[in-house]
């Protein structure tokens, strides 16, 4: 309802007459020039009227024969013998007609009126020329907005690879262009990631459904099964169904973590965080994975320094469960799993290590992506492929980071003994490091 009302309001706004930005800039500049010129004209006229003392005197014209020039009369002489001017040939005469406007100033009032009207005319001319110059200048300044608008319109139908790439000196428009390009780049990456996620999720959810259908087809299309065969099929169906449920829950957890990351933007103001003891969180995660750890004969070395972290308890518990669960699932049977959690400056650093098969660098770089597994999709107990993706989103939502490494030697940041056995050169140490800030404001919004 609100969005419909907003769209209706925007439609009504567009129906109203509204000047363009270029026209508004031109009008503003013209008004400023008119205002400044008006102040100048009024001030000049007031000064000329009340500032100086005017003493203008006028006298009537006197006849020439009444003027006493102070010299004796001298009879004129004519070089041609008489008073007549010599006649010039008529063809050498050129008739000239010259009209000179006469501005007659007779008193102070004429001075003031002349000054006023000349000032007004000059002001009108200056305002007109200023408006033309402002229109041209505004058009040149605002021309990059057309490129920005074109890129934004092209992104609407899905062309997220379009960029503005505005050139020129750094100013507000180039900053806007760079911001729009960065936004389009992030949207393009997110859109492609969502497409890949949807394709992988469809594949992951289709596999158990196809398995269940194949098992039911064998039961229904084959000879009459025995009670033992029914029971075996039911057990397998239950396992496949449990895997489907686990996949659905993992997808839901990933969505919640991504929503938390989008809401927080890496800042905890939008997450409901509270002080939690690191030791208690680690012990709870180990308790959740104790059965799987015991089944695979894994030994746990836990070294948690006493300190408190500000986290969202539910989200961070899921992060710990995923990291410990991954270590229990993928560690070499009978090996050790090490948990080291301590304070490093202004950060709380959690490191989970286990012995596993070496992984190539290109696989490590993609392990934080959804449905990427170190051992591929062929393993029956390879997990959902979402554990590290969920942990990464949770860490980023808390303003932290997650990094993975795989090496034959212990990670430099870890000061405890390596979990890799010297007698088994075919294994490497797989290390997951999570860093979150210790100091964070208490949030006011719940997830």
Coordinates of N, CA and C in Angstrom, one line a residue, residues 9 22 29 129 141 146 148 150 205 244 306 333 375 406 419:
X9 N 2.1 9.2 -5.8 CA 2.6 10.6 -5.5 C 3.6 11.0 -6.4
X22 N 18.8 23.1 -15.2 CA 19.5 24.1 -16.0 C 18.8 25.4 -16.0
X29 N 21.0 32.6 -11.4 CA 22.1 33.5 -11.7 C 21.5 34.9 -12.2
X129 N 22.5 39.5 -20.8 CA 23.8 38.8 -21.2 C 24.1 37.8 -20.1
X141 N 28.2 22.5 -17.5 CA 28.4 21.8 -16.2 C 27.6 20.6 -16.0
X146 N 23.9 13.6 -18.1 CA 23.3 12.8 -19.1 C 23.9 11.4 -19.2
X148 N 25.5 9.9 -16.7 CA 25.1 9.2 -15.5 C 23.7 8.7 -15.6
X150 N 22.1 8.0 -18.3 CA 22.0 6.9 -19.3 C 22.5 5.6 -18.7
X205 N 19.3 -29.5 -4.2 CA 18.0 -30.0 -3.7 C 17.4 -31.1 -4.6
X244 N 18.1 -33.8 3.2 CA 17.3 -32.7 2.6 C 17.0 -31.7 3.6
X306 N 40.5 -16.4 28.7 CA 39.3 -15.8 29.3 C 39.1 -14.4 28.8
X333 N 40.8 -39.3 10.3 CA 40.3 -40.1 11.5 C 41.4 -40.4 12.4
X375 N 36.4 -31.6 -1.1 CA 36.4 -32.9 -1.7 C 35.4 -33.2 -2.8
X406 N 45.8 -23.7 4.1 CA 46.1 -25.2 4.2 C 47.6 -25.3 3.9
X419 N 48.8 -29.8 14.4 CA 47.9 -31.0 14.5 C 48.3 -32.0 13.4

